[in-house]
């Protein structure tokens, strides 16, 4: 039997109170789950930029949650990642400052202002210049080559874009205040491991000196932050600088083609490193052909185009090559090279940092360096030696004792050098690097040219080993083994340790030292690769650098011959 009306009336207040309490808790917890935006990773952005939004209670996109950047909700194409406390989205086209909001079933968040990077007023960071990056501090504040450094501050930009990090190389004045640095005296970091609006991370390069570090964004420099270069592991002695002016040319001839063809060419620029500064390209590419008038010259110049420079390679495009035509890209290079010697404190050496990407590359096997094929020999050569510097010397002495010089060795296979015992500079370099890597010492081949006093140059290969706390140290096993006796003398008069000490032998000097007649065009393998779809890549027969791409033919370019002569000196200062 059901409840009587009297009983229902007696319980009605309790029922109404319970229902009201349930509604209260539902509304309370729903309000508590209202989305909250705590932070954007940038204060302004351009269309297409990635925007990271941090906060709470964003819910899930599949549950109907929406992100508003401006007045419209983003579609799935603009939403890259979504979790309850983080959203990663691509900024849509906007015009001026807009609000960023998150809407869920629990409500709408407060709006956070996002400015248009092209229109939003630049702000002042800390006590520094309006709109310029502001560096609060560096961590650590001292270190050697290869040290991972993080600069923390504000206004670095959410992405690198055209930004740069500049580390002192040779500026003794250490500018202070708002005085801009002389960028010619600073090293620009090529590989940045992290770039965010409030932090950038990079590794200290070779040739860095104690002094200031700057961040450059657009046309503005950050405040300077001081960094001390430590030398517990050793240091480099540099003297006798020589400035070389070089003529670099690449020619294409014997062309077989039909209309509708293109050839891409990747021309290397000398690569800075131990003892060698940044190179300058002084002339634009030129095009030559037989019996051309001025008008014909101007017309042909339209068929070559400089595309861009990346990783030390200049990319050119040559279009509509014709049979019987000769095309030549020609330019002048200027580079200063010091005689350099490493002074190593063997007792202070530490193991290398395996997280350094340069180290991983310098221990790998590739098409030129094959450590796995000589692993047993390397183990026998280094024995129980644990120190990387002493391991390197053991390998260096073994290669010099094993090989004899040959301008035309019978093999180019790394493992076969051990049985043939004949090699040119390439063989000395590649065998040394393969054995060093097999022994656990990071090593890389260096390709370039070697000059002599009579103005001649020849293709040359040597090597570098990584010594933690010091950086990349040069070794030239071919010259150390007396290879210069087989051709015109191309190195300094007997290299001296110092004015107070006796002359070193070539074997001692070229282990950790290099004269000022070596010019490097690649250290390891330049990482670029073919970029054109359906292209036909080619490697020139007589190249003087190692790189991922040299030439790419497309369209109706059926055949051609390319000439890559070794850059020749035109002047020396």
Coordinates of C-alpha atoms in Angstrom, one line a residue:
X1 CA 0.0 0.0 0.0
X2 CA 1.4 3.4 -0.9
X3 CA 2.3 6.2 1.4
X4 CA -0.5 8.3 2.7
X5 CA -0.8 12.0 1.8
X6 CA 0.0 12.8 5.4
X7 CA 3.2 10.8 5.3
X8 CA 4.2 12.4 2.0
X9 CA 3.7 15.9 3.4
X10 CA 5.7 15.0 6.4
X11 CA 8.8 14.0 4.3
X12 CA 8.3 16.7 1.6
X13 CA 10.7 19.3 3.3
X14 CA 13.5 16.7 3.5
X15 CA 13.0 15.6 -0.1
X16 CA 13.1 19.3 -1.3
X17 CA 16.1 20.0 0.8
X18 CA 18.0 16.9 -0.6
X19 CA 17.1 17.9 -4.2
X20 CA 18.3 21.5 -3.5
X21 CA 21.5 20.2 -2.0
X22 CA 22.1 17.9 -5.0
X23 CA 21.6 20.8 -7.4
X24 CA 24.0 22.9 -5.3
X25 CA 26.8 20.3 -5.4
X26 CA 26.3 19.7 -9.2
X27 CA 26.6 23.4 -9.9
X28 CA 29.5 23.8 -7.4
X29 CA 31.6 21.0 -8.9
X30 CA 30.7 22.1 -12.4
X31 CA 31.9 25.6 -11.6
X32 CA 35.0 24.2 -10.0
X33 CA 35.7 22.3 -13.3
X34 CA 35.5 25.5 -15.3
X35 CA 38.5 25.7 -17.7
X36 CA 41.3 28.1 -16.6
X37 CA 44.1 29.3 -18.8
X38 CA 47.3 29.8 -16.8
X39 CA 49.9 30.6 -19.4
X40 CA 50.6 31.1 -23.1
X41 CA 54.1 30.3 -24.4
X42 CA 54.3 33.6 -26.1
X43 CA 52.7 37.1 -26.0
X44 CA 52.4 37.5 -29.7
X45 CA 52.3 35.3 -32.8
X46 CA 51.9 35.3 -36.5
X47 CA 49.4 33.3 -38.6
X48 CA 50.6 29.7 -38.8
X49 CA 52.7 29.8 -35.6
X50 CA 52.3 27.1 -33.0
X51 CA 50.8 28.2 -29.7
X52 CA 51.0 26.3 -26.5
X53 CA 48.3 26.9 -23.9
X54 CA 48.8 25.6 -20.3
X55 CA 46.1 25.5 -17.7
X56 CA 43.5 23.2 -16.0
X57 CA 40.2 21.5 -16.8
X58 CA 40.4 21.7 -20.6
X59 CA 38.5 18.5 -20.9
X60 CA 38.7 16.6 -24.2
X61 CA 38.1 17.7 -27.7
X62 CA 35.9 14.7 -28.3
X63 CA 33.6 15.8 -25.5
X64 CA 32.8 19.0 -27.2
X65 CA 35.5 21.2 -25.7
X66 CA 36.5 24.1 -28.0
X67 CA 39.4 26.4 -28.4
X68 CA 38.7 30.0 -29.5
X69 CA 41.5 32.1 -30.9
X70 CA 39.6 35.3 -31.7
X71 CA 35.9 35.0 -32.4
X72 CA 35.9 31.6 -34.1
X73 CA 36.5 28.1 -32.7
X74 CA 39.4 26.2 -34.2
X75 CA 38.7 23.2 -36.4
X76 CA 40.5 19.9 -36.0
X77 CA 43.1 21.0 -38.6
X78 CA 44.2 23.8 -36.3
X79 CA 44.4 21.6 -33.2
X80 CA 47.6 19.7 -32.9
X81 CA 47.5 18.3 -29.3
X82 CA 44.8 18.4 -26.6
X83 CA 45.0 17.2 -23.0
X84 CA 43.3 18.3 -19.8
X85 CA 46.0 20.8 -18.9
X86 CA 47.7 21.5 -22.3
X87 CA 46.6 22.5 -25.8
X88 CA 48.9 22.9 -28.8
X89 CA 47.3 24.7 -31.7
X90 CA 48.3 26.6 -34.9
X91 CA 47.4 30.3 -34.8
X92 CA 44.8 31.3 -37.5
X93 CA 44.9 34.5 -39.5
X94 CA 44.2 37.5 -37.2
X95 CA 44.4 41.3 -37.3
X96 CA 45.8 42.8 -34.1
X97 CA 45.3 41.7 -30.5
X98 CA 42.8 38.9 -29.9
X99 CA 41.6 36.7 -27.0
X100 CA 42.3 33.1 -26.4
X101 CA 39.6 31.1 -24.6
X102 CA 38.7 27.5 -23.9
X103 CA 35.1 26.4 -23.7
X104 CA 33.9 23.1 -22.2
X105 CA 30.5 21.8 -20.8
X106 CA 31.5 23.4 -17.5
X107 CA 31.8 26.9 -18.9
X108 CA 34.1 29.4 -20.7
X109 CA 37.5 30.4 -19.4
X110 CA 38.7 33.9 -19.0
X111 CA 40.3 35.3 -22.2
X112 CA 44.1 35.8 -22.4
X113 CA 45.4 38.4 -24.9
X114 CA 47.5 37.2 -27.8
X115 CA 49.0 39.9 -30.0
X116 CA 49.6 39.8 -33.8
X117 CA 53.4 39.6 -34.1
X118 CA 53.3 41.9 -37.1
X119 CA 51.2 44.6 -35.4
X120 CA 51.4 44.1 -31.6
X121 CA 53.4 46.8 -29.9
X122 CA 56.8 45.6 -28.8
X123 CA 57.2 45.4 -25.0
X124 CA 60.1 46.1 -22.7
X125 CA 61.7 43.1 -21.0
X126 CA 63.2 43.5 -17.6
X127 CA 65.5 46.5 -17.5
X128 CA 66.7 46.1 -21.1
X129 CA 65.8 47.8 -24.4
X130 CA 62.2 47.9 -25.6
X131 CA 61.5 44.9 -27.7
X132 CA 64.9 43.4 -27.4
X133 CA 65.6 39.9 -25.9
X134 CA 66.5 40.0 -22.2
X135 CA 68.9 37.4 -20.7
X136 CA 68.5 36.9 -17.0
X137 CA 71.3 34.4 -16.5
X138 CA 73.3 31.6 -18.1
X139 CA 73.6 28.1 -16.6
X140 CA 76.3 27.1 -16.2
X141 CA 78.4 30.2 -16.2
X142 CA 81.6 28.5 -17.2
X143 CA 82.7 25.6 -19.3
X144 CA 84.7 24.3 -22.3
X145 CA 84.0 23.4 -25.9
X146 CA 81.0 21.1 -26.0
X147 CA 79.4 22.3 -22.7
X148 CA 75.6 22.5 -22.9
X149 CA 74.6 26.0 -21.9
X150 CA 71.0 27.4 -21.3
X151 CA 70.3 31.1 -21.4
X152 CA 67.1 32.0 -19.5
X153 CA 65.2 35.2 -19.7
X154 CA 62.3 36.8 -21.8
X155 CA 61.5 37.8 -25.3
X156 CA 63.5 35.3 -27.2
X157 CA 60.6 34.4 -29.4
X158 CA 58.7 31.1 -29.4
X159 CA 60.7 29.9 -32.3
X160 CA 64.2 30.6 -33.6
X161 CA 63.1 32.1 -37.0
X162 CA 66.0 34.5 -37.9
X163 CA 67.3 34.6 -34.3
X164 CA 70.9 33.9 -33.5
X165 CA 73.2 33.2 -30.5
X166 CA 76.6 34.9 -30.6
X167 CA 79.5 33.7 -28.6
X168 CA 82.7 35.6 -28.1
X169 CA 85.6 34.6 -30.3
X170 CA 88.1 37.4 -30.3
X171 CA 86.5 40.5 -28.8
X172 CA 88.8 41.7 -26.0
X173 CA 86.7 44.8 -25.2
X174 CA 83.7 43.0 -23.7
X175 CA 81.1 45.7 -24.6
X176 CA 78.7 46.6 -21.8
X177 CA 75.3 48.4 -21.6
X178 CA 73.5 48.9 -24.9
X179 CA 76.6 49.0 -27.1
X180 CA 76.1 46.4 -29.9
X181 CA 78.8 43.8 -30.3
X182 CA 81.2 43.7 -33.3
X183 CA 79.6 40.5 -34.9
X184 CA 82.8 39.8 -36.8
X185 CA 84.5 39.0 -33.5
X186 CA 81.8 36.5 -32.5
X187 CA 80.8 32.9 -33.4
X188 CA 77.2 32.3 -34.5
X189 CA 75.9 29.0 -33.1
X190 CA 74.8 26.8 -36.0
X191 CA 73.0 24.0 -34.1
X192 CA 70.6 25.1 -31.3
X193 CA 69.2 22.2 -29.2
X194 CA 66.3 24.2 -27.8
X195 CA 64.7 27.6 -28.6
X196 CA 61.7 28.9 -26.5
X197 CA 60.5 32.3 -25.6
X198 CA 62.2 32.1 -22.1
X199 CA 65.1 29.7 -22.7
X200 CA 67.6 28.7 -25.4
X201 CA 70.1 25.8 -25.1
X202 CA 73.2 25.3 -27.2
X203 CA 76.7 23.9 -26.9
X204 CA 79.9 26.0 -26.6
X205 CA 81.7 25.8 -30.0
X206 CA 85.4 25.5 -30.7
X207 CA 87.4 28.7 -30.8
X208 CA 85.1 30.3 -28.2
X209 CA 86.8 32.7 -25.8
X210 CA 85.9 34.0 -22.4
X211 CA 83.6 37.0 -22.8
X212 CA 80.1 37.9 -23.7
X213 CA 77.2 35.9 -25.2
X214 CA 74.3 37.7 -27.0
X215 CA 71.0 36.7 -28.4
X216 CA 70.0 38.6 -31.6
X217 CA 66.4 38.7 -32.6
X218 CA 65.5 40.7 -35.6
X219 CA 67.7 43.8 -35.5
X220 CA 68.0 43.8 -31.7
X221 CA 70.7 42.4 -29.4
X222 CA 70.1 41.2 -25.9
X223 CA 72.0 42.4 -22.9
X224 CA 75.4 40.7 -22.7
X225 CA 75.9 37.8 -20.4
X226 CA 79.4 36.8 -19.4
X227 CA 80.7 33.2 -19.8
X228 CA 84.2 31.9 -18.8
X229 CA 85.9 29.4 -21.0
X230 CA 87.8 26.9 -18.8
X231 CA 91.1 25.2 -19.9
X232 CA 91.6 22.4 -17.4
X233 CA 91.8 19.9 -20.2
X234 CA 94.1 22.0 -22.3
X235 CA 94.2 24.8 -24.7
X236 CA 95.1 25.8 -28.3
X237 CA 98.2 27.8 -29.2
X238 CA 97.6 29.9 -32.4
X239 CA 100.1 32.0 -34.3
X240 CA 101.3 32.9 -37.8
X241 CA 97.9 33.8 -39.3
X242 CA 97.7 33.8 -43.1
X243 CA 94.8 35.1 -45.2
X244 CA 94.2 33.2 -48.4
X245 CA 92.2 34.5 -51.4
X246 CA 90.9 31.5 -53.4
X247 CA 89.2 31.1 -56.7
X248 CA 86.5 28.5 -56.6
X249 CA 84.9 27.2 -59.8
X250 CA 82.6 24.4 -60.9
X251 CA 82.0 23.8 -64.6
X252 CA 79.5 21.8 -66.6
X253 CA 80.2 20.7 -70.2
X254 CA 79.6 17.9 -72.7
X255 CA 75.9 18.4 -72.2
X256 CA 73.2 16.1 -73.7
X257 CA 69.8 17.7 -73.2
X258 CA 66.5 18.7 -74.6
X259 CA 64.4 21.8 -73.6
X260 CA 62.9 21.6 -70.1
X261 CA 65.9 20.7 -67.9
X262 CA 67.5 21.9 -64.7
X263 CA 70.7 21.2 -62.8
X264 CA 71.1 22.0 -59.1
X265 CA 74.6 22.3 -57.6
X266 CA 75.7 22.4 -54.0
X267 CA 78.9 24.4 -53.7
X268 CA 80.8 24.1 -50.3
X269 CA 82.1 27.1 -48.4
X270 CA 85.2 26.7 -46.2
X271 CA 84.1 25.5 -42.7
X272 CA 85.5 27.3 -39.7
X273 CA 87.2 25.1 -37.0
X274 CA 90.5 24.7 -35.2
X275 CA 92.7 27.5 -36.5
X276 CA 90.4 28.5 -39.4
X277 CA 88.1 31.5 -39.3
X278 CA 84.8 32.2 -41.1
X279 CA 85.1 32.5 -44.9
X280 CA 83.8 35.4 -47.0
X281 CA 82.3 35.0 -50.4
X282 CA 83.3 38.1 -52.3
X283 CA 81.9 37.6 -55.8
X284 CA 78.5 36.6 -57.2
X285 CA 78.4 33.5 -59.4
X286 CA 79.2 34.1 -63.0
X287 CA 78.4 32.1 -66.1
X288 CA 80.8 31.7 -69.0
X289 CA 80.6 30.3 -72.5
X290 CA 82.6 30.3 -75.7
X291 CA 82.7 33.5 -77.8
X292 CA 79.9 35.3 -76.0
X293 CA 79.1 38.9 -76.6
X294 CA 78.1 41.2 -73.8
X295 CA 74.4 40.8 -74.7
X296 CA 74.7 37.0 -74.8
X297 CA 76.5 37.1 -71.4
X298 CA 73.6 39.0 -69.9
X299 CA 71.1 36.7 -71.4
X300 CA 72.9 33.6 -70.1
X301 CA 73.2 35.0 -66.6
X302 CA 69.4 34.6 -66.3
X303 CA 69.9 30.9 -66.5
X304 CA 71.7 30.6 -63.2
X305 CA 70.1 31.4 -59.9
X306 CA 71.4 31.4 -56.3
X307 CA 68.8 29.7 -54.2
X308 CA 70.0 29.8 -50.6
X309 CA 72.9 28.8 -48.3
X310 CA 72.4 26.1 -45.7
X311 CA 74.9 24.2 -43.6
X312 CA 77.8 25.8 -45.4
X313 CA 76.5 24.8 -48.9
X314 CA 75.5 27.3 -51.5
X315 CA 72.7 25.9 -53.7
X316 CA 72.6 27.1 -57.4
X317 CA 70.1 26.3 -60.1
X318 CA 71.1 26.2 -63.8
X319 CA 68.2 26.0 -66.2
X320 CA 67.9 25.1 -69.9
X321 CA 71.4 23.7 -70.4
X322 CA 72.2 23.3 -74.1
X323 CA 74.5 20.9 -76.0
X324 CA 78.0 22.3 -76.7
X325 CA 77.5 24.9 -73.9
X326 CA 79.9 25.3 -71.0
X327 CA 78.5 26.7 -67.8
X328 CA 80.8 27.8 -64.9
X329 CA 79.9 29.0 -61.4
X330 CA 82.9 31.1 -60.3
X331 CA 83.5 33.0 -57.0
X332 CA 86.2 34.4 -54.8
X333 CA 86.7 33.2 -51.2
X334 CA 88.7 34.8 -48.5
X335 CA 89.7 32.9 -45.3
X336 CA 92.2 33.4 -42.5
X337 CA 94.1 30.4 -41.1
X338 CA 96.4 30.2 -38.1
X339 CA 99.0 27.7 -37.3
X340 CA 97.5 25.8 -34.4
X341 CA 98.8 23.4 -31.8
X342 CA 97.0 21.7 -28.9
X343 CA 98.4 21.6 -25.5
X344 CA 96.6 18.7 -23.7
X345 CA 96.6 18.1 -19.9
X346 CA 96.3 14.3 -20.0
X347 CA 95.6 13.9 -16.3
X348 CA 92.6 16.3 -16.4
X349 CA 90.7 14.6 -19.3
X350 CA 87.2 13.5 -18.7
X351 CA 85.0 11.0 -20.7
X352 CA 83.1 12.6 -23.5
X353 CA 79.4 13.6 -23.2
X354 CA 77.5 11.0 -25.2
X355 CA 74.4 13.3 -25.4
X356 CA 76.3 15.7 -27.6
X357 CA 74.9 15.1 -31.1
X358 CA 78.4 15.8 -32.7
X359 CA 79.8 12.9 -30.7
X360 CA 77.1 10.5 -31.9
X361 CA 77.9 11.4 -35.5
X362 CA 81.6 11.0 -34.9
X363 CA 81.2 7.5 -33.6
X364 CA 78.9 6.2 -36.3
X365 CA 79.6 4.1 -39.4
X366 CA 78.9 5.7 -42.8
X367 CA 79.8 5.2 -46.4
X368 CA 83.3 6.6 -45.9
X369 CA 84.2 5.6 -42.3
X370 CA 83.8 1.9 -41.5
X371 CA 84.8 1.2 -37.8
X372 CA 83.1 -2.2 -37.8
X373 CA 85.4 -3.5 -40.5
X374 CA 88.6 -2.8 -38.5
X375 CA 87.3 -3.4 -34.9
X376 CA 89.7 -6.3 -34.2
X377 CA 92.7 -4.3 -35.4
X378 CA 91.7 -1.3 -33.3
X379 CA 91.3 -3.4 -30.2
X380 CA 94.8 -4.8 -30.7
X381 CA 96.3 -1.3 -31.4
X382 CA 94.9 0.5 -28.3
X383 CA 95.1 -2.5 -25.9
X384 CA 94.2 -1.5 -22.4
X385 CA 94.6 2.3 -23.0
X386 CA 91.6 4.1 -21.5
X387 CA 92.6 7.8 -22.2
X388 CA 91.1 9.1 -25.5
X389 CA 94.2 11.2 -26.2
X390 CA 96.6 8.3 -25.8
X391 CA 94.3 6.0 -27.8
X392 CA 94.4 8.6 -30.6
X393 CA 98.2 8.7 -30.6
X394 CA 98.4 4.9 -30.6
X395 CA 96.1 4.8 -33.7
X396 CA 98.0 7.6 -35.4
X397 CA 101.4 5.9 -34.9
X398 CA 100.0 2.6 -36.2
X399 CA 98.6 4.2 -39.4
X400 CA 101.9 6.0 -40.0
X401 CA 103.9 2.8 -39.5
X402 CA 101.6 0.7 -41.6
X403 CA 101.1 2.9 -44.7
X404 CA 103.3 4.2 -47.4
X405 CA 102.4 7.1 -49.7
X406 CA 100.8 6.4 -53.1
X407 CA 99.3 9.0 -55.5
X408 CA 97.2 6.2 -57.0
X409 CA 96.5 3.5 -54.3
X410 CA 95.2 0.2 -55.5
X411 CA 92.1 0.3 -53.2
X412 CA 89.7 2.8 -51.7
X413 CA 88.2 0.2 -49.2
X414 CA 89.0 1.1 -45.6
X415 CA 89.8 -2.5 -44.5
X416 CA 91.9 -3.2 -47.6
X417 CA 94.4 -0.4 -46.7
X418 CA 95.7 -2.7 -43.9
X419 CA 96.7 -5.4 -46.5
X420 CA 97.7 -3.2 -49.4
X421 CA 99.7 -0.7 -47.1
X422 CA 99.4 2.0 -49.7
X423 CA 97.3 5.2 -49.5
X424 CA 97.1 8.8 -50.4
X425 CA 95.8 11.4 -47.9
X426 CA 92.3 10.1 -48.2
X427 CA 93.4 6.6 -47.2
X428 CA 95.4 7.9 -44.3
X429 CA 92.4 9.9 -43.0
X430 CA 89.7 7.4 -43.5
X431 CA 91.7 4.5 -42.0
X432 CA 92.7 6.7 -39.0
X433 CA 89.0 7.7 -38.4
X434 CA 87.7 4.1 -38.8
X435 CA 90.3 2.8 -36.3
X436 CA 89.7 5.7 -33.8
X437 CA 85.9 5.2 -33.9
X438 CA 86.3 1.5 -33.4
X439 CA 88.5 2.2 -30.4
X440 CA 85.7 4.5 -29.0
X441 CA 87.3 7.8 -29.8
X442 CA 85.0 10.3 -31.6
X443 CA 86.7 11.1 -34.9
X444 CA 85.8 12.7 -38.2
X445 CA 87.5 13.2 -41.6
X446 CA 88.2 16.7 -42.8
X447 CA 88.2 17.4 -46.5
X448 CA 89.7 20.5 -48.2
X449 CA 92.9 21.6 -49.9
X450 CA 96.5 22.1 -49.1
X451 CA 98.5 25.1 -50.4
X452 CA 102.2 25.4 -51.2
X453 CA 104.4 28.5 -51.4
X454 CA 104.4 28.5 -55.2
X455 CA 100.6 29.1 -55.4
X456 CA 99.6 25.6 -56.1
X457 CA 96.8 23.7 -54.3
X458 CA 95.9 20.0 -54.1
X459 CA 93.0 18.1 -52.7
X460 CA 93.8 17.0 -49.1
X461 CA 92.3 14.9 -46.3
X462 CA 93.1 14.9 -42.6
X463 CA 91.2 14.2 -39.4
X464 CA 90.0 15.5 -36.1
X465 CA 89.4 13.8 -32.7
X466 CA 87.1 15.0 -30.0
X467 CA 88.8 15.6 -26.7
X468 CA 86.3 16.5 -23.9
X469 CA 87.0 19.9 -22.5
X470 CA 89.1 21.0 -25.5
X471 CA 87.0 20.3 -28.6
X472 CA 88.0 19.0 -32.0
X473 CA 91.8 18.5 -32.3
X474 CA 93.4 18.2 -35.7
X475 CA 95.7 15.3 -36.8
X476 CA 97.2 14.8 -40.2
X477 CA 98.6 11.3 -40.4
X478 CA 99.7 11.6 -44.0
X479 CA 101.9 14.7 -43.4
X480 CA 103.0 13.3 -40.1
X481 CA 104.3 10.2 -42.0
X482 CA 106.4 12.5 -44.3
X483 CA 104.0 12.6 -47.3
X484 CA 105.2 16.1 -48.1
X485 CA 108.5 14.6 -49.2
X486 CA 106.7 13.1 -52.2
X487 CA 105.5 16.4 -53.7
X488 CA 106.2 20.2 -53.6
X489 CA 106.6 21.3 -50.0
X490 CA 103.3 22.6 -48.8
X491 CA 103.7 23.3 -45.0
X492 CA 105.5 25.8 -42.9
X493 CA 109.2 25.6 -42.3
X494 CA 109.9 23.2 -39.5
X495 CA 107.1 24.0 -37.0
X496 CA 108.3 25.1 -33.6
X497 CA 106.8 24.4 -30.2
X498 CA 107.7 27.8 -29.0
X499 CA 110.7 30.2 -29.1
X500 CA 112.2 28.5 -26.1
X501 CA 111.9 24.8 -27.2
X502 CA 113.3 22.7 -29.8
X503 CA 111.8 22.0 -33.2
X504 CA 109.3 19.2 -33.4
X505 CA 109.3 16.4 -35.9
X506 CA 106.5 16.3 -38.5
X507 CA 105.1 13.2 -36.7
X508 CA 104.8 15.0 -33.4
X509 CA 103.6 18.3 -34.8
X510 CA 100.8 16.9 -37.0
X511 CA 99.4 15.0 -34.0
X512 CA 97.4 17.8 -32.5
X513 CA 98.8 20.5 -34.7
X514 CA 98.2 21.9 -38.1
X515 CA 100.0 24.5 -40.3
X516 CA 98.4 27.5 -41.9
X517 CA 98.3 25.9 -45.4
X518 CA 95.3 23.6 -44.7
X519 CA 91.8 24.9 -45.7
X520 CA 88.9 22.8 -44.6
X521 CA 85.7 22.6 -46.7
X522 CA 84.0 19.9 -44.7
X523 CA 84.4 18.5 -41.2
X524 CA 82.7 15.2 -41.1
X525 CA 79.8 15.0 -43.6
X526 CA 77.7 18.1 -44.3
X527 CA 74.2 16.9 -43.5
X528 CA 72.2 18.2 -46.5
X529 CA 70.7 15.7 -48.9
X530 CA 68.8 15.7 -52.2
X531 CA 65.8 18.1 -52.1
X532 CA 64.2 17.9 -55.6
X533 CA 61.5 15.3 -56.3
X534 CA 62.4 12.7 -59.0
X535 CA 65.9 14.1 -59.3
X536 CA 68.9 12.2 -60.4
X537 CA 71.7 12.9 -57.8
X538 CA 75.4 12.6 -58.8
X539 CA 78.7 12.8 -57.0
X540 CA 81.6 14.4 -58.8
X541 CA 84.6 12.1 -59.4
X542 CA 87.1 14.5 -57.8
X543 CA 85.4 16.2 -54.9
X544 CA 87.3 17.8 -52.0
X545 CA 84.5 17.8 -49.4
X546 CA 82.1 15.3 -47.9
X547 CA 78.4 16.3 -48.2
X548 CA 75.0 14.8 -48.5
X549 CA 74.3 16.3 -52.0
X550 CA 76.5 17.6 -54.8
X551 CA 74.4 17.7 -57.9
X552 CA 70.8 17.0 -58.9
X553 CA 69.6 16.7 -62.5
X554 CA 65.9 17.0 -63.4
X555 CA 63.8 17.0 -66.5
X556 CA 65.4 16.5 -69.9
X557 CA 69.1 16.7 -68.9
X558 CA 70.2 13.4 -70.2
X559 CA 74.0 13.6 -69.6
X560 CA 76.7 16.1 -68.7
X561 CA 80.2 16.2 -67.3
X562 CA 81.0 18.3 -64.2
X563 CA 84.4 19.5 -63.2
X564 CA 85.2 20.4 -59.5
X565 CA 88.8 21.6 -59.6
X566 CA 90.5 22.2 -56.2
X567 CA 90.2 26.0 -55.3
X568 CA 93.4 27.7 -56.3
X569 CA 95.1 30.6 -54.4
X570 CA 95.1 33.9 -56.1
X571 CA 96.6 35.9 -53.3
X572 CA 98.1 35.4 -49.8
X573 CA 98.4 38.0 -47.1

